[in-house]
CSV table of N, CA and C in Angstrom, one decimal:
chain,number,residue,atom,x,y,z
A,40,MET,N,102.0,80.6,110.2
A,40,MET,CA,101.3,81.7,109.4
A,40,MET,C,100.7,82.7,110.4
A,41,LEU,N,100.8,83.9,110.1
A,41,LEU,CA,100.3,84.9,111.0
A,41,LEU,C,98.8,85.0,111.0
A,42,HIS,N,98.2,84.8,109.9
A,42,HIS,CA,96.7,84.9,109.8
A,42,HIS,C,96.0,83.6,109.8
A,43,GLY,N,96.8,82.5,109.8
A,43,GLY,CA,96.1,81.2,109.8
A,43,GLY,C,95.4,81.0,108.5
A,44,GLN,N,94.2,80.4,108.6
A,44,GLN,CA,93.3,80.2,107.5
A,44,GLN,C,92.3,81.3,107.2
A,45,GLU,N,92.3,82.3,108.0
A,45,GLU,CA,91.4,83.4,107.9
A,45,GLU,C,91.9,84.4,106.8
A,46,THR,N,91.0,84.8,106.0
A,46,THR,CA,91.4,85.7,104.9
A,46,THR,C,91.4,87.2,105.3
A,47,PHE,N,90.7,87.5,106.4
A,47,PHE,CA,90.6,88.9,106.8
A,47,PHE,C,92.0,89.6,106.9
A,48,GLY,N,92.9,88.9,107.5
A,48,GLY,CA,94.2,89.5,107.7
A,48,GLY,C,94.9,89.7,106.4
A,49,PHE,N,94.8,88.8,105.5
A,49,PHE,CA,95.4,89.0,104.1
A,49,PHE,C,94.8,90.3,103.5
A,50,HIS,N,93.5,90.4,103.5
A,50,HIS,CA,92.8,91.5,102.9
A,50,HIS,C,93.2,92.8,103.6
A,51,LEU,N,93.3,92.8,104.9
A,51,LEU,CA,93.7,94.0,105.6
A,51,LEU,C,95.1,94.5,105.3
A,52,VAL,N,96.0,93.6,105.1
A,52,VAL,CA,97.4,93.9,104.7
A,52,VAL,C,97.3,94.5,103.3
A,53,ASN,N,96.6,93.9,102.4
A,53,ASN,CA,96.5,94.5,101.0
A,53,ASN,C,95.9,95.9,101.0
A,54,VAL,N,94.9,96.1,101.9
A,54,VAL,CA,94.3,97.4,101.9
A,54,VAL,C,95.3,98.4,102.5
A,55,LEU,N,96.0,98.0,103.5
A,55,LEU,CA,97.0,98.9,104.1
A,55,LEU,C,98.1,99.2,103.1
A,56,LEU,N,98.5,98.2,102.3
A,56,LEU,CA,99.5,98.4,101.3
A,56,LEU,C,99.0,99.4,100.2
A,57,HIS,N,97.8,99.3,99.8
A,57,HIS,CA,97.2,100.2,98.8
A,57,HIS,C,97.1,101.6,99.4
A,58,SER,N,96.7,101.7,100.7
A,58,SER,CA,96.7,103.0,101.3
A,58,SER,C,98.0,103.7,101.4
A,59,ALA,N,99.1,102.9,101.7
A,59,ALA,CA,100.4,103.4,101.8
A,59,ALA,C,100.9,103.9,100.4
A,60,CYS,N,100.5,103.1,99.3
A,60,CYS,CA,100.9,103.4,98.0
A,60,CYS,C,100.2,104.7,97.5
A,61,THR,N,98.9,104.9,98.0
A,61,THR,CA,98.2,106.1,97.6
A,61,THR,C,98.9,107.3,98.3
A,62,LEU,N,99.3,107.2,99.5
A,62,LEU,CA,99.9,108.3,100.2
A,62,LEU,C,101.3,108.6,99.5
A,63,LEU,N,102.0,107.6,99.2
A,63,LEU,CA,103.3,107.8,98.5
A,63,LEU,C,103.1,108.4,97.1
A,64,LEU,N,102.0,108.0,96.4
A,64,LEU,CA,101.7,108.6,95.1
A,64,LEU,C,101.4,110.1,95.3
A,65,TYR,N,100.8,110.5,96.4
A,65,TYR,CA,100.5,111.9,96.6
A,65,TYR,C,101.8,112.7,96.8
A,66,PHE,N,102.8,112.1,97.5
A,66,PHE,CA,104.1,112.8,97.7
A,66,PHE,C,104.9,112.8,96.4
A,67,ALA,N,104.8,111.7,95.6
A,67,ALA,CA,105.4,111.7,94.3
A,67,ALA,C,104.7,112.8,93.4
A,68,GLY,N,103.4,112.9,93.5
A,68,GLY,CA,102.7,113.9,92.7
A,68,GLY,C,103.2,115.3,93.1
A,69,LEU,N,103.5,115.6,94.3
A,69,LEU,CA,104.0,116.9,94.7
A,69,LEU,C,105.3,117.2,94.1
A,70,GLU,N,106.1,116.2,93.9
A,70,GLU,CA,107.4,116.4,93.2
A,70,GLU,C,107.2,116.6,91.7
A,71,VAL,N,106.4,115.7,91.1
A,71,VAL,CA,106.1,115.8,89.6
A,71,VAL,C,105.4,117.1,89.2
A,72,PHE,N,104.4,117.5,90.0
A,72,PHE,CA,103.6,118.7,89.7
A,72,PHE,C,104.2,119.9,90.4
A,73,ARG,N,105.4,119.9,90.9
A,73,ARG,CA,106.1,121.0,91.4
A,73,ARG,C,105.3,121.7,92.6
A,74,GLY,N,104.8,120.9,93.5
A,74,GLY,CA,104.1,121.4,94.7
A,74,GLY,C,102.6,121.7,94.5
A,75,ASP,N,102.1,121.4,93.3
A,75,ASP,CA,100.6,121.6,93.1
A,75,ASP,C,99.8,120.6,93.9
A,76,ARG,N,99.3,121.0,95.0
A,76,ARG,CA,98.6,120.0,95.9
A,76,ARG,C,97.3,119.5,95.3
A,77,GLY,N,96.6,120.4,94.5
A,77,GLY,CA,95.4,120.0,93.9
A,77,GLY,C,95.6,118.8,92.9
A,78,MET,N,96.6,118.9,92.1
A,78,MET,CA,96.8,117.9,91.1
A,78,MET,C,97.3,116.6,91.8
A,79,SER,N,98.1,116.8,92.9
A,79,SER,CA,98.6,115.6,93.6
A,79,SER,C,97.4,114.9,94.3
A,80,VAL,N,96.5,115.6,94.9
A,80,VAL,CA,95.4,115.0,95.5
A,80,VAL,C,94.5,114.3,94.4
A,81,LEU,N,94.3,114.9,93.3
A,81,LEU,CA,93.5,114.3,92.2
A,81,LEU,C,94.1,113.0,91.7
A,82,ALA,N,95.5,113.0,91.5
A,82,ALA,CA,96.1,111.8,91.1
A,82,ALA,C,96.0,110.7,92.1
A,83,ALA,N,96.2,111.1,93.4
A,83,ALA,CA,96.1,110.0,94.4
A,83,ALA,C,94.7,109.5,94.6
A,84,LEU,N,93.7,110.4,94.5
A,84,LEU,CA,92.3,109.9,94.6
A,84,LEU,C,92.0,109.0,93.4
A,85,LEU,N,92.4,109.4,92.2
A,85,LEU,CA,92.2,108.5,91.0
A,85,LEU,C,92.8,107.2,91.2
A,86,PHE,N,94.0,107.2,91.7
A,86,PHE,CA,94.7,105.9,92.0
A,86,PHE,C,94.0,105.1,93.0
A,87,ALA,N,93.6,105.7,94.1
A,87,ALA,CA,92.9,105.0,95.2
A,87,ALA,C,91.6,104.4,94.8
A,88,THR,N,90.9,105.1,94.0
A,88,THR,CA,89.5,104.6,93.7
A,88,THR,C,89.3,103.9,92.3
A,89,HIS,N,90.4,103.8,91.6
A,89,HIS,CA,90.2,103.2,90.2
A,89,HIS,C,89.9,101.7,90.4
A,90,PRO,N,88.9,101.3,89.6
A,90,PRO,CA,88.5,99.9,89.7
A,90,PRO,C,89.6,98.8,89.3
A,91,ILE,N,90.6,99.2,88.6
A,91,ILE,CA,91.6,98.3,88.1
A,91,ILE,C,92.3,97.7,89.3
A,92,HIS,N,92.4,98.3,90.4
A,92,HIS,CA,93.1,97.9,91.5
A,92,HIS,C,92.4,96.8,92.4
A,93,THR,N,91.1,96.5,92.0
A,93,THR,CA,90.4,95.6,92.9
A,93,THR,C,91.0,94.2,92.9
A,94,ASP,N,91.6,93.7,91.9
A,94,ASP,CA,92.2,92.4,91.9
A,94,ASP,C,93.4,92.4,92.9
A,95,ALA,N,94.2,93.5,92.9
A,95,ALA,CA,95.4,93.5,93.7
A,95,ALA,C,95.0,93.7,95.2
A,96,ILE,N,93.8,94.2,95.5
A,96,ILE,CA,93.4,94.4,96.9
A,96,ILE,C,92.6,93.2,97.3
A,97,ASP,N,91.6,92.7,96.5
A,97,ASP,CA,90.7,91.6,96.9
A,97,ASP,C,91.4,90.3,96.9
A,98,SER,N,92.3,90.1,96.0
A,98,SER,CA,93.0,88.8,95.9
A,98,SER,C,94.1,88.6,96.9
A,99,ILE,N,94.2,87.5,97.5
A,99,ILE,CA,95.3,87.2,98.4
A,99,ILE,C,96.7,87.2,97.7
A,100,VAL,N,96.7,86.8,96.5
A,100,VAL,CA,97.9,86.7,95.7
A,100,VAL,C,98.3,88.1,95.2
A,101,GLY,N,97.5,89.1,95.4
A,101,GLY,CA,97.7,90.5,94.9
A,101,GLY,C,98.8,91.2,95.8
A,102,ARG,N,99.3,90.5,96.8
A,102,ARG,CA,100.3,91.1,97.6
A,102,ARG,C,101.5,91.6,96.9
A,103,ALA,N,101.9,90.9,95.8
A,103,ALA,CA,103.1,91.3,95.0
A,103,ALA,C,102.9,92.6,94.4
A,104,GLU,N,101.7,93.0,93.9
A,104,GLU,CA,101.5,94.3,93.3
A,104,GLU,C,101.6,95.4,94.3
A,105,GLY,N,101.0,95.1,95.5
A,105,GLY,CA,101.1,96.1,96.6
A,105,GLY,C,102.5,96.4,97.0
A,106,LEU,N,103.3,95.3,97.2
A,106,LEU,CA,104.7,95.5,97.7
A,106,LEU,C,105.5,96.1,96.6
A,107,TYR,N,105.3,95.7,95.3
A,107,TYR,CA,106.0,96.3,94.2
A,107,TYR,C,105.8,97.8,94.1
A,108,GLY,N,104.5,98.2,94.2
A,108,GLY,CA,104.1,99.6,94.1
A,108,GLY,C,104.7,100.4,95.3
A,109,LEU,N,104.7,99.8,96.4
A,109,LEU,CA,105.2,100.5,97.6
A,109,LEU,C,106.7,100.8,97.5
A,110,PHE,N,107.5,99.8,97.1
A,110,PHE,CA,108.9,99.9,97.0
A,110,PHE,C,109.3,100.7,95.8
A,111,TYR,N,108.5,100.6,94.7
A,111,TYR,CA,108.7,101.4,93.5
A,111,TYR,C,108.6,102.9,93.8
A,112,LEU,N,107.5,103.3,94.5
A,112,LEU,CA,107.3,104.7,94.8
A,112,LEU,C,108.3,105.2,95.8
A,113,MET,N,108.7,104.3,96.8
A,113,MET,CA,109.7,104.7,97.8
A,113,MET,C,111.1,104.9,97.1
A,114,ALA,N,111.4,104.1,96.1
A,114,ALA,CA,112.6,104.2,95.4
A,114,ALA,C,112.6,105.5,94.6
A,115,PHE,N,111.5,105.8,93.9
A,115,PHE,CA,111.4,107.0,93.1
A,115,PHE,C,111.6,108.3,94.0
A,116,LEU,N,110.9,108.3,95.1
A,116,LEU,CA,111.0,109.4,96.0
A,116,LEU,C,112.4,109.6,96.6
A,117,ALA,N,113.0,108.5,96.9
A,117,ALA,CA,114.4,108.5,97.4
A,117,ALA,C,115.3,109.0,96.3
A,118,TYR,N,115.1,108.6,95.1
A,118,TYR,CA,116.0,109.1,94.0
A,118,TYR,C,115.8,110.6,93.8
A,119,VAL,N,114.6,111.1,93.8
A,119,VAL,CA,114.3,112.5,93.7
A,119,VAL,C,115.1,113.3,94.7
A,120,ARG,N,115.1,112.8,95.9
A,120,ARG,CA,115.8,113.4,97.0
A,120,ARG,C,117.4,113.4,96.8
A,121,CYS,N,117.9,112.2,96.4
A,121,CYS,CA,119.3,112.1,96.3
A,121,CYS,C,119.9,112.7,95.0
A,122,ALA,N,119.1,112.9,94.0
A,122,ALA,CA,119.6,113.5,92.8
A,122,ALA,C,119.1,115.0,92.6
A,123,SER,N,118.9,115.6,93.7
A,123,SER,CA,118.5,117.0,93.6
A,123,SER,C,119.6,117.9,93.1
A,124,PRO,N,119.3,119.0,92.6
A,124,PRO,CA,120.4,119.9,92.1
A,124,PRO,C,121.3,120.5,93.2
A,125,ARG,N,120.8,120.4,94.5
A,125,ARG,CA,121.6,120.9,95.6
A,125,ARG,C,122.8,120.0,95.9
A,126,GLY,N,122.8,118.8,95.4
A,126,GLY,CA,123.9,117.8,95.6
A,126,GLY,C,123.3,116.5,96.0
A,127,THR,N,124.2,115.5,95.9
A,127,THR,CA,123.9,114.1,96.1
A,127,THR,C,123.9,113.8,97.6
A,128,SER,N,122.8,113.2,98.1
A,128,SER,CA,122.8,112.7,99.5
A,128,SER,C,123.0,111.2,99.4
A,129,TRP,N,124.0,110.7,100.1
A,129,TRP,CA,124.3,109.3,100.0
A,129,TRP,C,123.4,108.5,100.8
A,130,GLY,N,122.8,109.1,101.9
A,130,GLY,CA,121.7,108.3,102.6
A,130,GLY,C,120.5,108.1,101.8
A,131,TRP,N,120.1,109.1,101.0
A,131,TRP,CA,118.9,108.9,100.2
A,131,TRP,C,119.3,107.9,99.0
A,132,TYR,N,120.5,108.0,98.5
A,132,TYR,CA,121.0,107.1,97.5
A,132,TYR,C,120.9,105.6,97.9
A,133,CYS,N,121.4,105.4,99.1
A,133,CYS,CA,121.4,104.0,99.7
A,133,CYS,C,119.9,103.6,99.8
A,134,GLY,N,119.0,104.5,100.3
A,134,GLY,CA,117.6,104.1,100.4
A,134,GLY,C,117.0,103.8,99.0
A,135,TYR,N,117.4,104.6,98.0
A,135,TYR,CA,117.0,104.3,96.6
A,135,TYR,C,117.4,102.9,96.2
A,136,VAL,N,118.6,102.6,96.4
A,136,VAL,CA,119.1,101.3,96.0
A,136,VAL,C,118.4,100.1,96.7
A,137,VAL,N,118.2,100.3,98.0
A,137,VAL,CA,117.5,99.2,98.8
A,137,VAL,C,116.1,99.1,98.3
A,138,CYS,N,115.4,100.2,98.1
A,138,CYS,CA,114.0,100.1,97.7
A,138,CYS,C,113.9,99.6,96.3
A,139,PHE,N,114.8,99.9,95.4
A,139,PHE,CA,114.9,99.4,94.1
A,139,PHE,C,115.0,97.9,94.1
A,140,ILE,N,115.9,97.4,94.9
A,140,ILE,CA,116.1,95.9,95.0
A,140,ILE,C,114.9,95.3,95.5
A,141,LEU,N,114.3,95.8,96.6
A,141,LEU,CA,113.1,95.2,97.1
A,141,LEU,C,111.9,95.3,96.1
A,142,SER,N,111.9,96.3,95.3
A,142,SER,CA,110.8,96.4,94.3
A,142,SER,C,111.0,95.3,93.2
A,143,VAL,N,112.2,95.1,92.8
A,143,VAL,CA,112.5,94.1,91.8
A,143,VAL,C,112.3,92.7,92.4
A,144,LEU,N,112.6,92.5,93.7
A,144,LEU,CA,112.3,91.2,94.3
A,144,LEU,C,110.8,90.9,94.5
A,145,SER,N,110.1,92.0,94.6
A,145,SER,CA,108.6,91.8,94.8
A,145,SER,C,108.0,91.5,93.4
A,146,LYS,N,108.4,92.1,92.4
A,146,LYS,CA,107.9,91.9,91.0
A,146,LYS,C,108.9,92.4,90.0
A,147,GLU,N,109.0,91.7,88.9
A,147,GLU,CA,110.0,92.0,87.9
A,147,GLU,C,109.8,93.4,87.3
A,148,MET,N,108.6,93.9,87.3
A,148,MET,CA,108.4,95.2,86.8
A,148,MET,C,109.1,96.4,87.6
A,149,GLY,N,109.6,96.0,88.7
A,149,GLY,CA,110.3,97.0,89.5
A,149,GLY,C,111.5,97.6,88.8
A,150,LEU,N,112.0,96.9,87.7
A,150,LEU,CA,113.1,97.4,86.9
A,150,LEU,C,112.8,98.7,86.3
A,151,MET,N,111.5,99.0,86.1
A,151,MET,CA,111.1,100.2,85.4
A,151,MET,C,111.3,101.4,86.2
A,152,VAL,N,111.6,101.3,87.5
A,152,VAL,CA,112.0,102.5,88.3
A,152,VAL,C,113.3,103.1,87.7
A,153,LEU,N,114.1,102.3,87.1
A,153,LEU,CA,115.3,102.9,86.5
A,153,LEU,C,115.0,103.8,85.4
A,154,ALA,N,114.0,103.4,84.5
A,154,ALA,CA,113.6,104.2,83.4
A,154,ALA,C,112.9,105.5,83.9
A,155,ASN,N,112.1,105.3,85.0
A,155,ASN,CA,111.4,106.4,85.6
A,155,ASN,C,112.4,107.5,86.1
A,156,CYS,N,113.4,107.0,86.8
A,156,CYS,CA,114.4,107.9,87.3
A,156,CYS,C,115.2,108.6,86.2
A,157,TRP,N,115.5,107.9,85.2
A,157,TRP,CA,116.2,108.4,84.0
A,157,TRP,C,115.4,109.5,83.4
A,158,ALA,N,114.1,109.3,83.2
A,158,ALA,CA,113.2,110.3,82.7
A,158,ALA,C,113.1,111.5,83.6
A,159,TRP,N,113.1,111.3,84.9
A,159,TRP,CA,113.0,112.4,85.8
A,159,TRP,C,114.3,113.3,85.6
A,160,ASP,N,115.4,112.6,85.5
A,160,ASP,CA,116.6,113.4,85.3
A,160,ASP,C,116.6,114.2,84.0
A,161,LEU,N,116.1,113.6,83.0
A,161,LEU,CA,116.1,114.3,81.7
A,161,LEU,C,115.1,115.5,81.7
A,162,LEU,N,113.9,115.2,82.2
A,162,LEU,CA,112.8,116.2,82.2
A,162,LEU,C,113.0,117.3,83.2
A,163,TYR,N,113.4,117.0,84.4
A,163,TYR,CA,113.4,118.0,85.5
A,163,TYR,C,114.8,118.4,85.9
A,164,ASN,N,115.8,117.6,86.0
A,164,ASN,CA,117.1,118.0,86.5
A,164,ASN,C,117.9,118.6,85.3
A,165,PHE,N,117.8,118.1,84.1
A,165,PHE,CA,118.5,118.6,83.0
A,165,PHE,C,117.7,119.6,82.1
A,166,ASP,N,116.5,119.8,82.6
A,166,ASP,CA,115.6,120.8,82.0
A,166,ASP,C,115.3,120.5,80.5
A,167,CYS,N,115.1,119.3,80.1
A,167,CYS,CA,114.7,118.9,78.8
A,167,CYS,C,113.2,119.1,78.5
A,168,TRP,N,112.5,119.5,79.6
A,168,TRP,CA,111.0,119.6,79.4
A,168,TRP,C,110.7,120.7,78.4
A,169,SER,N,111.5,121.8,78.4
A,169,SER,CA,111.2,122.9,77.4
A,169,SER,C,111.4,122.4,76.0
A,170,LEU,N,112.4,121.4,75.8
A,170,LEU,CA,112.6,120.9,74.5
A,170,LEU,C,111.4,120.0,74.1
A,171,VAL,N,110.9,119.2,75.0
A,171,VAL,CA,109.7,118.4,74.7
A,171,VAL,C,108.5,119.2,74.4
A,172,VAL,N,108.3,120.3,75.2
A,172,VAL,CA,107.1,121.2,74.9
A,172,VAL,C,107.3,121.9,73.6
A,173,SER,N,108.5,122.2,73.1
A,173,SER,CA,108.6,122.9,71.9
A,173,SER,C,108.2,122.1,70.7
A,174,PHE,N,108.1,120.7,70.8
A,174,PHE,CA,107.7,119.9,69.7
A,174,PHE,C,106.2,119.7,69.7
A,175,LEU,N,105.5,120.2,70.8
A,175,LEU,CA,104.0,120.1,70.8
A,175,LEU,C,103.4,121.1,69.8
A,176,PRO,N,102.2,120.8,69.3
A,176,PRO,CA,101.5,121.8,68.5
A,176,PRO,C,101.2,123.0,69.3
A,177,ALA,N,101.0,124.1,68.7
A,177,ALA,CA,100.8,125.4,69.4
A,177,ALA,C,99.6,125.4,70.3
A,178,LYS,N,98.6,124.6,70.0
A,178,LYS,CA,97.4,124.6,70.9
A,178,LYS,C,97.7,123.9,72.2
A,179,PHE,N,98.7,123.0,72.2
A,179,PHE,CA,99.0,122.3,73.4
A,179,PHE,C,100.2,122.9,74.2
A,180,ASN,N,100.9,123.9,73.5
A,180,ASN,CA,102.1,124.5,74.1
A,180,ASN,C,101.7,125.4,75.3
A,181,VAL,N,102.0,125.0,76.5
A,181,VAL,CA,101.6,125.7,77.7
A,181,VAL,C,102.8,126.4,78.3
A,182,ALA,N,104.0,126.2,77.8
A,182,ALA,CA,105.2,126.8,78.4
A,182,ALA,C,105.3,128.3,78.1
């Protein structure tokens, strides 16, 4: 065992995983919010400081959540790069598949990255966002 019986190493790795997930969430926010850095920083700060994550960081067995989140976000970002309207990049696609598999192996919820990428395609690549906004009441319609 790398850390032996000391818990400091386990907690340090969990904090580093959470920090990496926060950074990846910032980059995912840049894609989702179309480059709006303010919204991306706000989303990443909310994720970083939200108290729901204390179990995943404080607990030694919370490593699965950190790894799942890391590979989930990496898979999503790789998919956004490989499925861009400019054309498919096979390097990014291979990275997407590897990160997807690692996310599923970390935690079963990693399967949801497929639904996330499907929604990304519908809302952003196929421009169905305007159709979704058209169903909103007029006071929420911002398009």
